[in-house]
Amino acid sequence: MITLALSKGRIFDEIMPLLAAAGIEVLEDPEKSRKLILATNQPDVRVVLVRASDVPTYVQYGGADMGVCGKDTLIEHSAEWGGAARAGLFLPLDLRIARCRVSVAVRSDFDYEHAVRQGARLRVASKYTAIARDFFATKGVHVDMIKLYGSMELAPLTGLADAIVDLVSTGNTLKANHLVEVERIMDISSHLVVNQAALKLKQAPLRRIIDAFASAIPPAEGG
Ligand code: AMP
């Protein structure tokens, strides 16, 4: 049995053409069912639905043989374990799906340039603390990091933080909350993550899926 860990939403929707290239069709719609284990048209392949940030954990401990998650999630997980390889994770493919960016955003009336130039301490709220810490350390800006798990846009609006580091796609969420994107930290896309031990034990079926995904990755430019 091959177990693939996915999260609902954009990643699930955008991985479907790649699964189809591997001849795999998920037999249930996760938006219509409460099931967490979904069968596929291939009796030896199943999908488990987990939170995006839990995908590397499932793959690391063998709860899934492979999974799909954003580069943001992989960087945060790897920072905890001293690298993806040390967590027993193999990252063979950038799938170039669910693309977005990690950016710094502030209230539209906050003078970010001045705050950064002055070398003042910046209070930064984020779920992506490893990415944020690294980014501001490279800039030589001192930050007080506040870990949040969601609704980061609220932090500058309530005075909890001066800035947030969050995923941005269209920018509509920032705009709706009167926040402005002041720096783009990195582009994000989803990657395939594979359990290294599983790759040895189930080499042929896993390689077949990896190769099929590789052949169906969307083109590099655009989006
Ligand atoms: P948007 O309004 O299109 O800029 O989307 C921003 C919101 O969607 C933020 O709350 C982000 O955390 C979330 N978001 C955007 N892109 C992604 C993605 N690829 N994966 C997960 N969350 C995302």
JSON list of C-alpha atoms and ligand atoms in Angstrom, two decimals:
[
{"chain": "A", "resi": 1, "resn": "MET", "atom": "CA", "xyz": [0.00, 0.00, 0.00]},
{"chain": "A", "resi": 2, "resn": "ILE", "atom": "CA", "xyz": [1.20, 3.50, -0.89]},
{"chain": "A", "resi": 3, "resn": "THR", "atom": "CA", "xyz": [-0.13, 6.31, 1.33]},
{"chain": "A", "resi": 4, "resn": "LEU", "atom": "CA", "xyz": [-0.07, 9.87, 0.03]},
{"chain": "A", "resi": 5, "resn": "ALA", "atom": "CA", "xyz": [-0.63, 12.77, 2.50]},
{"chain": "A", "resi": 6, "resn": "LEU", "atom": "CA", "xyz": [-2.45, 15.80, 1.11]},
{"chain": "A", "resi": 7, "resn": "SER", "atom": "CA", "xyz": [-4.21, 18.82, 2.56]},
{"chain": "A", "resi": 8, "resn": "LYS", "atom": "CA", "xyz": [-7.63, 19.99, 1.44]},
{"chain": "A", "resi": 9, "resn": "GLY", "atom": "CA", "xyz": [-8.05, 23.09, -0.69]},
{"chain": "A", "resi": 10, "resn": "ARG", "atom": "CA", "xyz": [-5.61, 24.46, -3.23]},
{"chain": "A", "resi": 11, "resn": "ILE", "atom": "CA", "xyz": [-3.01, 21.69, -2.96]},
{"chain": "A", "resi": 12, "resn": "PHE", "atom": "CA", "xyz": [-5.65, 18.95, -3.26]},
{"chain": "A", "resi": 13, "resn": "ASP", "atom": "CA", "xyz": [-7.27, 20.64, -6.27]},
{"chain": "A", "resi": 14, "resn": "GLU", "atom": "CA", "xyz": [-4.01, 21.39, -8.07]},
{"chain": "A", "resi": 15, "resn": "ILE", "atom": "CA", "xyz": [-2.42, 17.94, -7.52]},
{"chain": "A", "resi": 16, "resn": "MET", "atom": "CA", "xyz": [-5.30, 16.21, -9.36]},
{"chain": "A", "resi": 17, "resn": "PRO", "atom": "CA", "xyz": [-3.79, 16.57, -12.88]},
{"chain": "A", "resi": 18, "resn": "LEU", "atom": "CA", "xyz": [-0.47, 15.20, -11.59]},
{"chain": "A", "resi": 19, "resn": "LEU", "atom": "CA", "xyz": [-2.23, 12.24, -9.97]},
{"chain": "A", "resi": 20, "resn": "ALA", "atom": "CA", "xyz": [-4.08, 11.67, -13.24]},
{"chain": "A", "resi": 21, "resn": "ALA", "atom": "CA", "xyz": [-0.70, 11.54, -15.03]},
{"chain": "A", "resi": 22, "resn": "ALA", "atom": "CA", "xyz": [0.22, 8.71, -12.66]},
{"chain": "A", "resi": 23, "resn": "GLY", "atom": "CA", "xyz": [-3.08, 6.97, -13.48]},
{"chain": "A", "resi": 24, "resn": "ILE", "atom": "CA", "xyz": [-4.44, 7.74, -10.00]},
{"chain": "A", "resi": 25, "resn": "GLU", "atom": "CA", "xyz": [-7.97, 9.01, -9.49]},
{"chain": "A", "resi": 26, "resn": "VAL", "atom": "CA", "xyz": [-9.27, 9.86, -6.01]},
{"chain": "A", "resi": 27, "resn": "LEU", "atom": "CA", "xyz": [-12.70, 8.28, -5.64]},
{"chain": "A", "resi": 28, "resn": "GLU", "atom": "CA", "xyz": [-14.17, 10.73, -3.12]},
{"chain": "A", "resi": 29, "resn": "ASP", "atom": "CA", "xyz": [-14.52, 14.51, -2.94]},
{"chain": "A", "resi": 30, "resn": "PRO", "atom": "CA", "xyz": [-13.00, 15.70, 0.37]},
{"chain": "A", "resi": 31, "resn": "GLU", "atom": "CA", "xyz": [-15.30, 18.75, 0.35]},
{"chain": "A", "resi": 32, "resn": "LYS", "atom": "CA", "xyz": [-18.36, 16.46, 0.38]},
{"chain": "A", "resi": 33, "resn": "SER", "atom": "CA", "xyz": [-17.14, 13.74, 2.71]},
{"chain": "A", "resi": 34, "resn": "ARG", "atom": "CA", "xyz": [-15.88, 13.70, 6.29]},
{"chain": "A", "resi": 35, "resn": "LYS", "atom": "CA", "xyz": [-13.60, 10.78, 5.61]},
{"chain": "A", "resi": 36, "resn": "LEU", "atom": "CA", "xyz": [-9.91, 11.29, 6.28]},
{"chain": "A", "resi": 37, "resn": "ILE", "atom": "CA", "xyz": [-8.75, 8.28, 4.27]},
{"chain": "A", "resi": 38, "resn": "LEU", "atom": "CA", "xyz": [-9.76, 8.38, 0.63]},
{"chain": "A", "resi": 39, "resn": "ALA", "atom": "CA", "xyz": [-9.60, 5.41, -1.70]},
{"chain": "A", "resi": 40, "resn": "THR", "atom": "CA", "xyz": [-8.32, 5.75, -5.25]},
{"chain": "A", "resi": 41, "resn": "ASN", "atom": "CA", "xyz": [-8.97, 3.77, -8.43]},
{"chain": "A", "resi": 42, "resn": "GLN", "atom": "CA", "xyz": [-5.74, 1.91, -7.64]},
{"chain": "A", "resi": 43, "resn": "PRO", "atom": "CA", "xyz": [-6.35, -0.56, -4.80]},
{"chain": "A", "resi": 44, "resn": "ASP", "atom": "CA", "xyz": [-2.77, -0.15, -3.53]},
{"chain": "A", "resi": 45, "resn": "VAL", "atom": "CA", "xyz": [-2.82, 3.68, -3.39]},
{"chain": "A", "resi": 46, "resn": "ARG", "atom": "CA", "xyz": [-4.71, 5.73, -0.80]},
{"chain": "A", "resi": 47, "resn": "VAL", "atom": "CA", "xyz": [-4.82, 9.40, 0.18]},
{"chain": "A", "resi": 48, "resn": "VAL", "atom": "CA", "xyz": [-4.85, 10.67, 3.78]},
{"chain": "A", "resi": 49, "resn": "LEU", "atom": "CA", "xyz": [-6.10, 14.20, 4.48]},
{"chain": "A", "resi": 50, "resn": "VAL", "atom": "CA", "xyz": [-4.03, 16.12, 7.03]},
{"chain": "A", "resi": 51, "resn": "ARG", "atom": "CA", "xyz": [-3.34, 19.76, 7.84]},
{"chain": "A", "resi": 52, "resn": "ALA", "atom": "CA", "xyz": [-0.74, 21.23, 5.47]},
{"chain": "A", "resi": 53, "resn": "SER", "atom": "CA", "xyz": [1.70, 21.81, 8.34]},
{"chain": "A", "resi": 54, "resn": "ASP", "atom": "CA", "xyz": [1.34, 18.16, 9.45]},
{"chain": "A", "resi": 55, "resn": "VAL", "atom": "CA", "xyz": [2.30, 16.70, 6.04]},
{"chain": "A", "resi": 56, "resn": "PRO", "atom": "CA", "xyz": [6.08, 16.54, 6.76]},
{"chain": "A", "resi": 57, "resn": "THR", "atom": "CA", "xyz": [5.40, 14.96, 10.17]},
{"chain": "A", "resi": 58, "resn": "TYR", "atom": "CA", "xyz": [3.23, 12.20, 8.66]},
{"chain": "A", "resi": 59, "resn": "VAL", "atom": "CA", "xyz": [5.87, 11.48, 6.03]},
{"chain": "A", "resi": 60, "resn": "GLN", "atom": "CA", "xyz": [8.78, 11.63, 8.50]},
{"chain": "A", "resi": 61, "resn": "TYR", "atom": "CA", "xyz": [7.26, 9.04, 10.83]},
{"chain": "A", "resi": 62, "resn": "GLY", "atom": "CA", "xyz": [5.91, 6.81, 8.06]},
{"chain": "A", "resi": 63, "resn": "GLY", "atom": "CA", "xyz": [2.21, 7.60, 8.58]},
{"chain": "A", "resi": 64, "resn": "ALA", "atom": "CA", "xyz": [2.42, 8.37, 4.87]},
{"chain": "A", "resi": 65, "resn": "ASP", "atom": "CA", "xyz": [5.01, 7.29, 2.30]},
{"chain": "A", "resi": 66, "resn": "MET", "atom": "CA", "xyz": [4.87, 10.58, 0.46]},
{"chain": "A", "resi": 67, "resn": "GLY", "atom": "CA", "xyz": [3.09, 13.92, 0.67]},
{"chain": "A", "resi": 68, "resn": "VAL", "atom": "CA", "xyz": [2.68, 17.31, -0.90]},
{"chain": "A", "resi": 69, "resn": "CYS", "atom": "CA", "xyz": [3.18, 20.58, 0.95]},
{"chain": "A", "resi": 70, "resn": "GLY", "atom": "CA", "xyz": [4.40, 24.14, 0.48]},
{"chain": "A", "resi": 71, "resn": "LYS", "atom": "CA", "xyz": [8.05, 25.15, 0.62]},
{"chain": "A", "resi": 72, "resn": "ASP", "atom": "CA", "xyz": [7.07, 27.37, 3.59]},
{"chain": "A", "resi": 73, "resn": "THR", "atom": "CA", "xyz": [5.95, 24.30, 5.56]},
{"chain": "A", "resi": 74, "resn": "LEU", "atom": "CA", "xyz": [9.09, 22.38, 4.59]},
{"chain": "A", "resi": 75, "resn": "ILE", "atom": "CA", "xyz": [11.41, 25.20, 5.68]},
{"chain": "A", "resi": 76, "resn": "GLU", "atom": "CA", "xyz": [9.67, 25.51, 9.05]},
{"chain": "A", "resi": 77, "resn": "HIS", "atom": "CA", "xyz": [9.70, 21.71, 9.61]},
{"chain": "A", "resi": 78, "resn": "SER", "atom": "CA", "xyz": [13.34, 21.40, 8.51]},
{"chain": "A", "resi": 79, "resn": "ALA", "atom": "CA", "xyz": [14.39, 24.23, 10.85]},
{"chain": "A", "resi": 80, "resn": "GLU", "atom": "CA", "xyz": [13.01, 22.17, 13.75]},
{"chain": "A", "resi": 81, "resn": "TRP", "atom": "CA", "xyz": [14.96, 19.07, 12.70]},
{"chain": "A", "resi": 82, "resn": "GLY", "atom": "CA", "xyz": [18.22, 20.56, 11.44]},
{"chain": "A", "resi": 83, "resn": "GLY", "atom": "CA", "xyz": [17.41, 19.90, 7.81]},
{"chain": "A", "resi": 84, "resn": "ALA", "atom": "CA", "xyz": [15.03, 17.81, 5.73]},
{"chain": "A", "resi": 85, "resn": "ALA", "atom": "CA", "xyz": [17.54, 14.95, 5.32]},
{"chain": "A", "resi": 86, "resn": "ARG", "atom": "CA", "xyz": [17.98, 14.67, 9.08]},
{"chain": "A", "resi": 87, "resn": "ALA", "atom": "CA", "xyz": [14.21, 14.29, 9.36]},
{"chain": "A", "resi": 88, "resn": "GLY", "atom": "CA", "xyz": [14.47, 11.36, 6.90]},
{"chain": "A", "resi": 89, "resn": "LEU", "atom": "CA", "xyz": [12.77, 13.36, 4.17]},
{"chain": "A", "resi": 90, "resn": "PHE", "atom": "CA", "xyz": [13.65, 13.26, 0.48]},
{"chain": "A", "resi": 91, "resn": "LEU", "atom": "CA", "xyz": [12.48, 16.17, -1.67]},
{"chain": "A", "resi": 92, "resn": "PRO", "atom": "CA", "xyz": [12.67, 15.00, -5.28]},
{"chain": "A", "resi": 93, "resn": "LEU", "atom": "CA", "xyz": [10.38, 17.52, -7.00]},
{"chain": "A", "resi": 94, "resn": "ASP", "atom": "CA", "xyz": [9.20, 21.10, -7.00]},
{"chain": "A", "resi": 95, "resn": "LEU", "atom": "CA", "xyz": [5.67, 20.49, -8.31]},
{"chain": "A", "resi": 96, "resn": "ARG", "atom": "CA", "xyz": [5.18, 24.21, -9.10]},
{"chain": "A", "resi": 97, "resn": "ILE", "atom": "CA", "xyz": [1.56, 24.13, -7.89]},
{"chain": "A", "resi": 98, "resn": "ALA", "atom": "CA", "xyz": [-0.27, 26.20, -5.22]},
{"chain": "A", "resi": 99, "resn": "ARG", "atom": "CA", "xyz": [2.10, 29.04, -5.92]},
{"chain": "A", "resi": 100, "resn": "CYS", "atom": "CA", "xyz": [2.22, 32.12, -3.74]},
{"chain": "A", "resi": 101, "resn": "ARG", "atom": "CA", "xyz": [4.84, 34.17, -1.89]},
{"chain": "A", "resi": 102, "resn": "VAL", "atom": "CA", "xyz": [5.93, 34.90, 1.67]},
{"chain": "A", "resi": 103, "resn": "SER", "atom": "CA", "xyz": [5.92, 38.63, 2.31]},
{"chain": "A", "resi": 104, "resn": "VAL", "atom": "CA", "xyz": [6.26, 41.21, 5.04]},
{"chain": "A", "resi": 105, "resn": "ALA", "atom": "CA", "xyz": [3.13, 43.35, 5.53]},
{"chain": "A", "resi": 106, "resn": "VAL", "atom": "CA", "xyz": [2.40, 46.31, 7.79]},
{"chain": "A", "resi": 107, "resn": "ARG", "atom": "CA", "xyz": [-0.45, 48.74, 8.47]},
{"chain": "A", "resi": 108, "resn": "SER", "atom": "CA", "xyz": [-0.67, 51.29, 5.68]},
{"chain": "A", "resi": 109, "resn": "ASP", "atom": "CA", "xyz": [0.16, 54.07, 8.17]},
{"chain": "A", "resi": 110, "resn": "PHE", "atom": "CA", "xyz": [3.30, 52.33, 9.54]},
{"chain": "A", "resi": 111, "resn": "ASP", "atom": "CA", "xyz": [6.64, 53.70, 8.30]},
{"chain": "A", "resi": 112, "resn": "TYR", "atom": "CA", "xyz": [8.40, 50.38, 7.69]},
{"chain": "A", "resi": 113, "resn": "GLU", "atom": "CA", "xyz": [11.40, 51.82, 5.81]},
{"chain": "A", "resi": 114, "resn": "HIS", "atom": "CA", "xyz": [12.11, 54.17, 8.68]},
{"chain": "A", "resi": 115, "resn": "ALA", "atom": "CA", "xyz": [11.70, 51.47, 11.32]},
{"chain": "A", "resi": 116, "resn": "VAL", "atom": "CA", "xyz": [14.06, 49.14, 9.48]},
{"chain": "A", "resi": 117, "resn": "ARG", "atom": "CA", "xyz": [16.66, 51.81, 8.68]},
{"chain": "A", "resi": 118, "resn": "GLN", "atom": "CA", "xyz": [16.73, 53.08, 12.24]},
{"chain": "A", "resi": 119, "resn": "GLY", "atom": "CA", "xyz": [17.75, 49.67, 13.50]},
{"chain": "A", "resi": 120, "resn": "ALA", "atom": "CA", "xyz": [14.89, 49.74, 15.97]},
{"chain": "A", "resi": 121, "resn": "ARG", "atom": "CA", "xyz": [13.47, 46.46, 17.25]},
{"chain": "A", "resi": 122, "resn": "LEU", "atom": "CA", "xyz": [10.59, 45.33, 15.13]},
{"chain": "A", "resi": 123, "resn": "ARG", "atom": "CA", "xyz": [7.76, 43.26, 16.58]},
{"chain": "A", "resi": 124, "resn": "VAL", "atom": "CA", "xyz": [6.94, 40.62, 13.99]},
{"chain": "A", "resi": 125, "resn": "ALA", "atom": "CA", "xyz": [4.05, 38.16, 14.19]},
{"chain": "A", "resi": 126, "resn": "SER", "atom": "CA", "xyz": [4.10, 35.04, 12.06]},
{"chain": "A", "resi": 127, "resn": "LYS", "atom": "CA", "xyz": [3.34, 31.37, 11.73]},
{"chain": "A", "resi": 128, "resn": "TYR", "atom": "CA", "xyz": [6.57, 31.20, 9.68]},
{"chain": "A", "resi": 129, "resn": "THR", "atom": "CA", "xyz": [9.03, 32.10, 12.42]},
{"chain": "A", "resi": 130, "resn": "ALA", "atom": "CA", "xyz": [12.08, 30.35, 10.89]},
{"chain": "A", "resi": 131, "resn": "ILE", "atom": "CA", "xyz": [11.62, 32.12, 7.55]},
{"chain": "A", "resi": 132, "resn": "ALA", "atom": "CA", "xyz": [10.96, 35.48, 9.26]},
{"chain": "A", "resi": 133, "resn": "ARG", "atom": "CA", "xyz": [13.88, 35.17, 11.69]},
{"chain": "A", "resi": 134, "resn": "ASP", "atom": "CA", "xyz": [16.29, 34.27, 8.91]},
{"chain": "A", "resi": 135, "resn": "PHE", "atom": "CA", "xyz": [15.09, 37.09, 6.66]},
{"chain": "A", "resi": 136, "resn": "PHE", "atom": "CA", "xyz": [15.43, 39.82, 9.28]},
{"chain": "A", "resi": 137, "resn": "ALA", "atom": "CA", "xyz": [18.74, 38.41, 10.55]},
{"chain": "A", "resi": 138, "resn": "THR", "atom": "CA", "xyz": [20.14, 38.71, 7.00]},
{"chain": "A", "resi": 139, "resn": "LYS", "atom": "CA", "xyz": [18.97, 42.35, 6.91]},
{"chain": "A", "resi": 140, "resn": "GLY", "atom": "CA", "xyz": [20.53, 42.99, 10.33]},
{"chain": "A", "resi": 141, "resn": "VAL", "atom": "CA", "xyz": [17.17, 43.97, 11.81]},
{"chain": "A", "resi": 142, "resn": "HIS", "atom": "CA", "xyz": [16.44, 42.99, 15.42]},
{"chain": "A", "resi": 143, "resn": "VAL", "atom": "CA", "xyz": [13.05, 41.35, 15.78]},
{"chain": "A", "resi": 144, "resn": "ASP", "atom": "CA", "xyz": [10.86, 40.26, 18.64]},
{"chain": "A", "resi": 145, "resn": "MET", "atom": "CA", "xyz": [9.09, 37.26, 17.14]},
{"chain": "A", "resi": 146, "resn": "ILE", "atom": "CA", "xyz": [5.52, 36.47, 18.11]},
{"chain": "A", "resi": 147, "resn": "LYS", "atom": "CA", "xyz": [4.34, 33.02, 17.02]},
{"chain": "A", "resi": 148, "resn": "LEU", "atom": "CA", "xyz": [0.77, 32.89, 15.71]},
{"chain": "A", "resi": 149, "resn": "TYR", "atom": "CA", "xyz": [-1.14, 30.02, 14.11]},
{"chain": "A", "resi": 150, "resn": "GLY", "atom": "CA", "xyz": [-3.68, 31.97, 12.04]},
{"chain": "A", "resi": 151, "resn": "SER", "atom": "CA", "xyz": [-5.41, 35.30, 11.31]},
{"chain": "A", "resi": 152, "resn": "MET", "atom": "CA", "xyz": [-2.03, 37.02, 11.25]},
{"chain": "A", "resi": 153, "resn": "GLU", "atom": "CA", "xyz": [-3.58, 40.09, 9.62]},
{"chain": "A", "resi": 154, "resn": "LEU", "atom": "CA", "xyz": [-5.09, 40.96, 12.99]},
{"chain": "A", "resi": 155, "resn": "ALA", "atom": "CA", "xyz": [-1.72, 41.41, 14.69]},
{"chain": "A", "resi": 156, "resn": "PRO", "atom": "CA", "xyz": [-0.80, 44.86, 13.27]},
{"chain": "A", "resi": 157, "resn": "LEU", "atom": "CA", "xyz": [-4.44, 46.02, 13.56]},
{"chain": "A", "resi": 158, "resn": "THR", "atom": "CA", "xyz": [-4.62, 45.29, 17.28]},
{"chain": "A", "resi": 159, "resn": "GLY", "atom": "CA", "xyz": [-1.13, 46.55, 18.17]},
{"chain": "A", "resi": 160, "resn": "LEU", "atom": "CA", "xyz": [0.17, 43.03, 18.82]},
{"chain": "A", "resi": 161, "resn": "ALA", "atom": "CA", "xyz": [2.92, 43.51, 16.22]},
{"chain": "A", "resi": 162, "resn": "ASP", "atom": "CA", "xyz": [4.40, 46.10, 13.84]},
{"chain": "A", "resi": 163, "resn": "ALA", "atom": "CA", "xyz": [4.64, 43.67, 10.96]},
{"chain": "A", "resi": 164, "resn": "ILE", "atom": "CA", "xyz": [3.53, 40.22, 9.86]},
{"chain": "A", "resi": 165, "resn": "VAL", "atom": "CA", "xyz": [5.21, 37.62, 7.69]},
{"chain": "A", "resi": 166, "resn": "ASP", "atom": "CA", "xyz": [2.52, 35.66, 5.83]},
{"chain": "A", "resi": 167, "resn": "LEU", "atom": "CA", "xyz": [1.62, 33.91, 2.60]},
{"chain": "A", "resi": 168, "resn": "VAL", "atom": "CA", "xyz": [0.23, 36.22, -0.05]},
{"chain": "A", "resi": 169, "resn": "SER", "atom": "CA", "xyz": [-1.46, 35.09, -3.22]},
{"chain": "A", "resi": 170, "resn": "THR", "atom": "CA", "xyz": [-3.72, 37.75, -4.78]},
{"chain": "A", "resi": 171, "resn": "GLY", "atom": "CA", "xyz": [-3.11, 40.32, -2.01]},
{"chain": "A", "resi": 172, "resn": "ASN", "atom": "CA", "xyz": [-6.85, 40.64, -1.41]},
{"chain": "A", "resi": 173, "resn": "THR", "atom": "CA", "xyz": [-6.68, 39.55, 2.24]},
{"chain": "A", "resi": 174, "resn": "LEU", "atom": "CA", "xyz": [-4.06, 42.22, 3.01]},
{"chain": "A", "resi": 175, "resn": "LYS", "atom": "CA", "xyz": [-6.05, 44.88, 1.15]},
{"chain": "A", "resi": 176, "resn": "ALA", "atom": "CA", "xyz": [-9.28, 44.00, 2.95]},
{"chain": "A", "resi": 177, "resn": "ASN", "atom": "CA", "xyz": [-7.48, 44.54, 6.26]},
{"chain": "A", "resi": 178, "resn": "HIS", "atom": "CA", "xyz": [-5.75, 47.81, 5.28]},
{"chain": "A", "resi": 179, "resn": "LEU", "atom": "CA", "xyz": [-2.32, 46.20, 5.24]},
{"chain": "A", "resi": 180, "resn": "VAL", "atom": "CA", "xyz": [0.37, 46.73, 2.62]},
{"chain": "A", "resi": 181, "resn": "GLU", "atom": "CA", "xyz": [3.00, 44.31, 1.34]},
{"chain": "A", "resi": 182, "resn": "VAL", "atom": "CA", "xyz": [6.37, 45.98, 1.93]},
{"chain": "A", "resi": 183, "resn": "GLU", "atom": "CA", "xyz": [8.81, 43.18, 1.12]},
{"chain": "A", "resi": 184, "resn": "ARG", "atom": "CA", "xyz": [8.64, 39.92, -0.76]},
{"chain": "A", "resi": 185, "resn": "ILE", "atom": "CA", "xyz": [10.75, 37.33, 1.07]},
{"chain": "A", "resi": 186, "resn": "MET", "atom": "CA", "xyz": [10.47, 34.34, -1.26]},
{"chain": "A", "resi": 187, "resn": "ASP", "atom": "CA", "xyz": [8.32, 32.62, -3.84]},
{"chain": "A", "resi": 188, "resn": "ILE", "atom": "CA", "xyz": [6.54, 29.49, -2.64]},
{"chain": "A", "resi": 189, "resn": "SER", "atom": "CA", "xyz": [5.26, 26.42, -4.42]},
{"chain": "A", "resi": 190, "resn": "SER", "atom": "CA", "xyz": [4.37, 22.91, -3.32]},
{"chain": "A", "resi": 191, "resn": "HIS", "atom": "CA", "xyz": [6.95, 20.15, -3.25]},
{"chain": "A", "resi": 192, "resn": "LEU", "atom": "CA", "xyz": [6.78, 16.38, -3.20]},
{"chain": "A", "resi": 193, "resn": "VAL", "atom": "CA", "xyz": [8.18, 14.98, 0.04]},
{"chain": "A", "resi": 194, "resn": "VAL", "atom": "CA", "xyz": [9.05, 11.29, 0.34]},
{"chain": "A", "resi": 195, "resn": "ASN", "atom": "CA", "xyz": [9.98, 9.11, 3.32]},
{"chain": "A", "resi": 196, "resn": "GLN", "atom": "CA", "xyz": [13.57, 7.98, 2.64]},
{"chain": "A", "resi": 197, "resn": "ALA", "atom": "CA", "xyz": [13.08, 4.53, 4.19]},
{"chain": "A", "resi": 198, "resn": "ALA", "atom": "CA", "xyz": [9.84, 3.97, 2.22]},
{"chain": "A", "resi": 199, "resn": "LEU", "atom": "CA", "xyz": [11.69, 4.89, -0.98]},
{"chain": "A", "resi": 200, "resn": "LYS", "atom": "CA", "xyz": [14.05, 1.97, -0.36]},
{"chain": "A", "resi": 201, "resn": "LEU", "atom": "CA", "xyz": [11.34, -0.51, 0.64]},
{"chain": "A", "resi": 202, "resn": "LYS", "atom": "CA", "xyz": [8.77, 0.44, -2.02]},
{"chain": "A", "resi": 203, "resn": "GLN", "atom": "CA", "xyz": [11.14, 1.73, -4.66]},
{"chain": "A", "resi": 204, "resn": "ALA", "atom": "CA", "xyz": [9.31, 0.65, -7.84]},
{"chain": "A", "resi": 205, "resn": "PRO", "atom": "CA", "xyz": [5.80, 1.99, -7.07]},
{"chain": "A", "resi": 206, "resn": "LEU", "atom": "CA", "xyz": [7.11, 5.22, -5.51]},
{"chain": "A", "resi": 207, "resn": "ARG", "atom": "CA", "xyz": [9.50, 5.87, -8.40]},
{"chain": "A", "resi": 208, "resn": "ARG", "atom": "CA", "xyz": [6.67, 5.32, -10.86]},
{"chain": "A", "resi": 209, "resn": "ILE", "atom": "CA", "xyz": [4.59, 8.02, -9.13]},
{"chain": "A", "resi": 210, "resn": "ILE", "atom": "CA", "xyz": [7.57, 10.42, -8.83]},
{"chain": "A", "resi": 211, "resn": "ASP", "atom": "CA", "xyz": [8.37, 10.01, -12.55]},
{"chain": "A", "resi": 212, "resn": "ALA", "atom": "CA", "xyz": [4.73, 10.51, -13.57]},
{"chain": "A", "resi": 213, "resn": "PHE", "atom": "CA", "xyz": [4.50, 13.68, -11.45]},
{"chain": "A", "resi": 214, "resn": "ALA", "atom": "CA", "xyz": [7.76, 14.95, -12.97]},
{"chain": "A", "resi": 215, "resn": "SER", "atom": "CA", "xyz": [6.32, 14.55, -16.47]},
{"chain": "A", "resi": 216, "resn": "ALA", "atom": "CA", "xyz": [3.19, 16.57, -15.59]},
{"chain": "A", "resi": 217, "resn": "ILE", "atom": "CA", "xyz": [4.66, 19.55, -13.69]},
{"chain": "A", "resi": 218, "resn": "PRO", "atom": "CA", "xyz": [3.27, 22.84, -15.04]},
{"chain": "A", "resi": 219, "resn": "PRO", "atom": "CA", "xyz": [5.69, 25.10, -16.97]},
{"chain": "A", "resi": 220, "resn": "ALA", "atom": "CA", "xyz": [8.09, 27.33, -15.00]},
{"chain": "A", "resi": 221, "resn": "GLU", "atom": "CA", "xyz": [7.01, 30.77, -16.17]},
{"chain": "A", "resi": 222, "resn": "GLY", "atom": "CA", "xyz": [3.79, 32.59, -15.26]},
{"chain": "A", "resi": 223, "resn": "GLY", "atom": "CA", "xyz": [1.64, 32.45, -12.13]},
{"chain": "B", "resi": 1, "resn": "AMP", "atom": "P1", "xyz": [-4.75, 36.27, -0.88]},
{"chain": "B", "resi": 1, "resn": "AMP", "atom": "O1", "xyz": [-5.88, 37.06, -0.27]},
{"chain": "B", "resi": 1, "resn": "AMP", "atom": "O2", "xyz": [-5.12, 35.66, -2.21]},
{"chain": "B", "resi": 1, "resn": "AMP", "atom": "O3", "xyz": [-3.46, 37.09, -0.98]},
{"chain": "B", "resi": 1, "resn": "AMP", "atom": "O4", "xyz": [-4.44, 35.03, 0.06]},
{"chain": "B", "resi": 1, "resn": "AMP", "atom": "C1", "xyz": [-3.90, 35.25, 1.32]},
{"chain": "B", "resi": 1, "resn": "AMP", "atom": "C2", "xyz": [-4.46, 34.30, 2.33]},
{"chain": "B", "resi": 1, "resn": "AMP", "atom": "O5", "xyz": [-4.51, 32.98, 1.85]},
{"chain": "B", "resi": 1, "resn": "AMP", "atom": "C3", "xyz": [-3.59, 34.29, 3.57]},
{"chain": "B", "resi": 1, "resn": "AMP", "atom": "O6", "xyz": [-4.38, 34.07, 4.71]},
{"chain": "B", "resi": 1, "resn": "AMP", "atom": "C4", "xyz": [-2.65, 33.14, 3.31]},
{"chain": "B", "resi": 1, "resn": "AMP", "atom": "O7", "xyz": [-2.21, 32.56, 4.52]},
{"chain": "B", "resi": 1, "resn": "AMP", "atom": "C5", "xyz": [-3.51, 32.20, 2.46]},
{"chain": "B", "resi": 1, "resn": "AMP", "atom": "N1", "xyz": [-2.76, 31.60, 1.35]},
{"chain": "B", "resi": 1, "resn": "AMP", "atom": "C6", "xyz": [-2.44, 32.17, 0.17]},
{"chain": "B", "resi": 1, "resn": "AMP", "atom": "N2", "xyz": [-1.80, 31.33, -0.64]},
{"chain": "B", "resi": 1, "resn": "AMP", "atom": "C7", "xyz": [-1.70, 30.16, 0.02]},
{"chain": "B", "resi": 1, "resn": "AMP", "atom": "C8", "xyz": [-1.14, 28.88, -0.28]},
{"chain": "B", "resi": 1, "resn": "AMP", "atom": "N3", "xyz": [-0.54, 28.62, -1.44]},
{"chain": "B", "resi": 1, "resn": "AMP", "atom": "N4", "xyz": [-1.23, 27.92, 0.67]},
{"chain": "B", "resi": 1, "resn": "AMP", "atom": "C9", "xyz": [-1.85, 28.17, 1.83]},
{"chain": "B", "resi": 1, "resn": "AMP", "atom": "N5", "xyz": [-2.38, 29.35, 2.19]},
{"chain": "B", "resi": 1, "resn": "AMP", "atom": "C10", "xyz": [-2.33, 30.33, 1.29]}
]
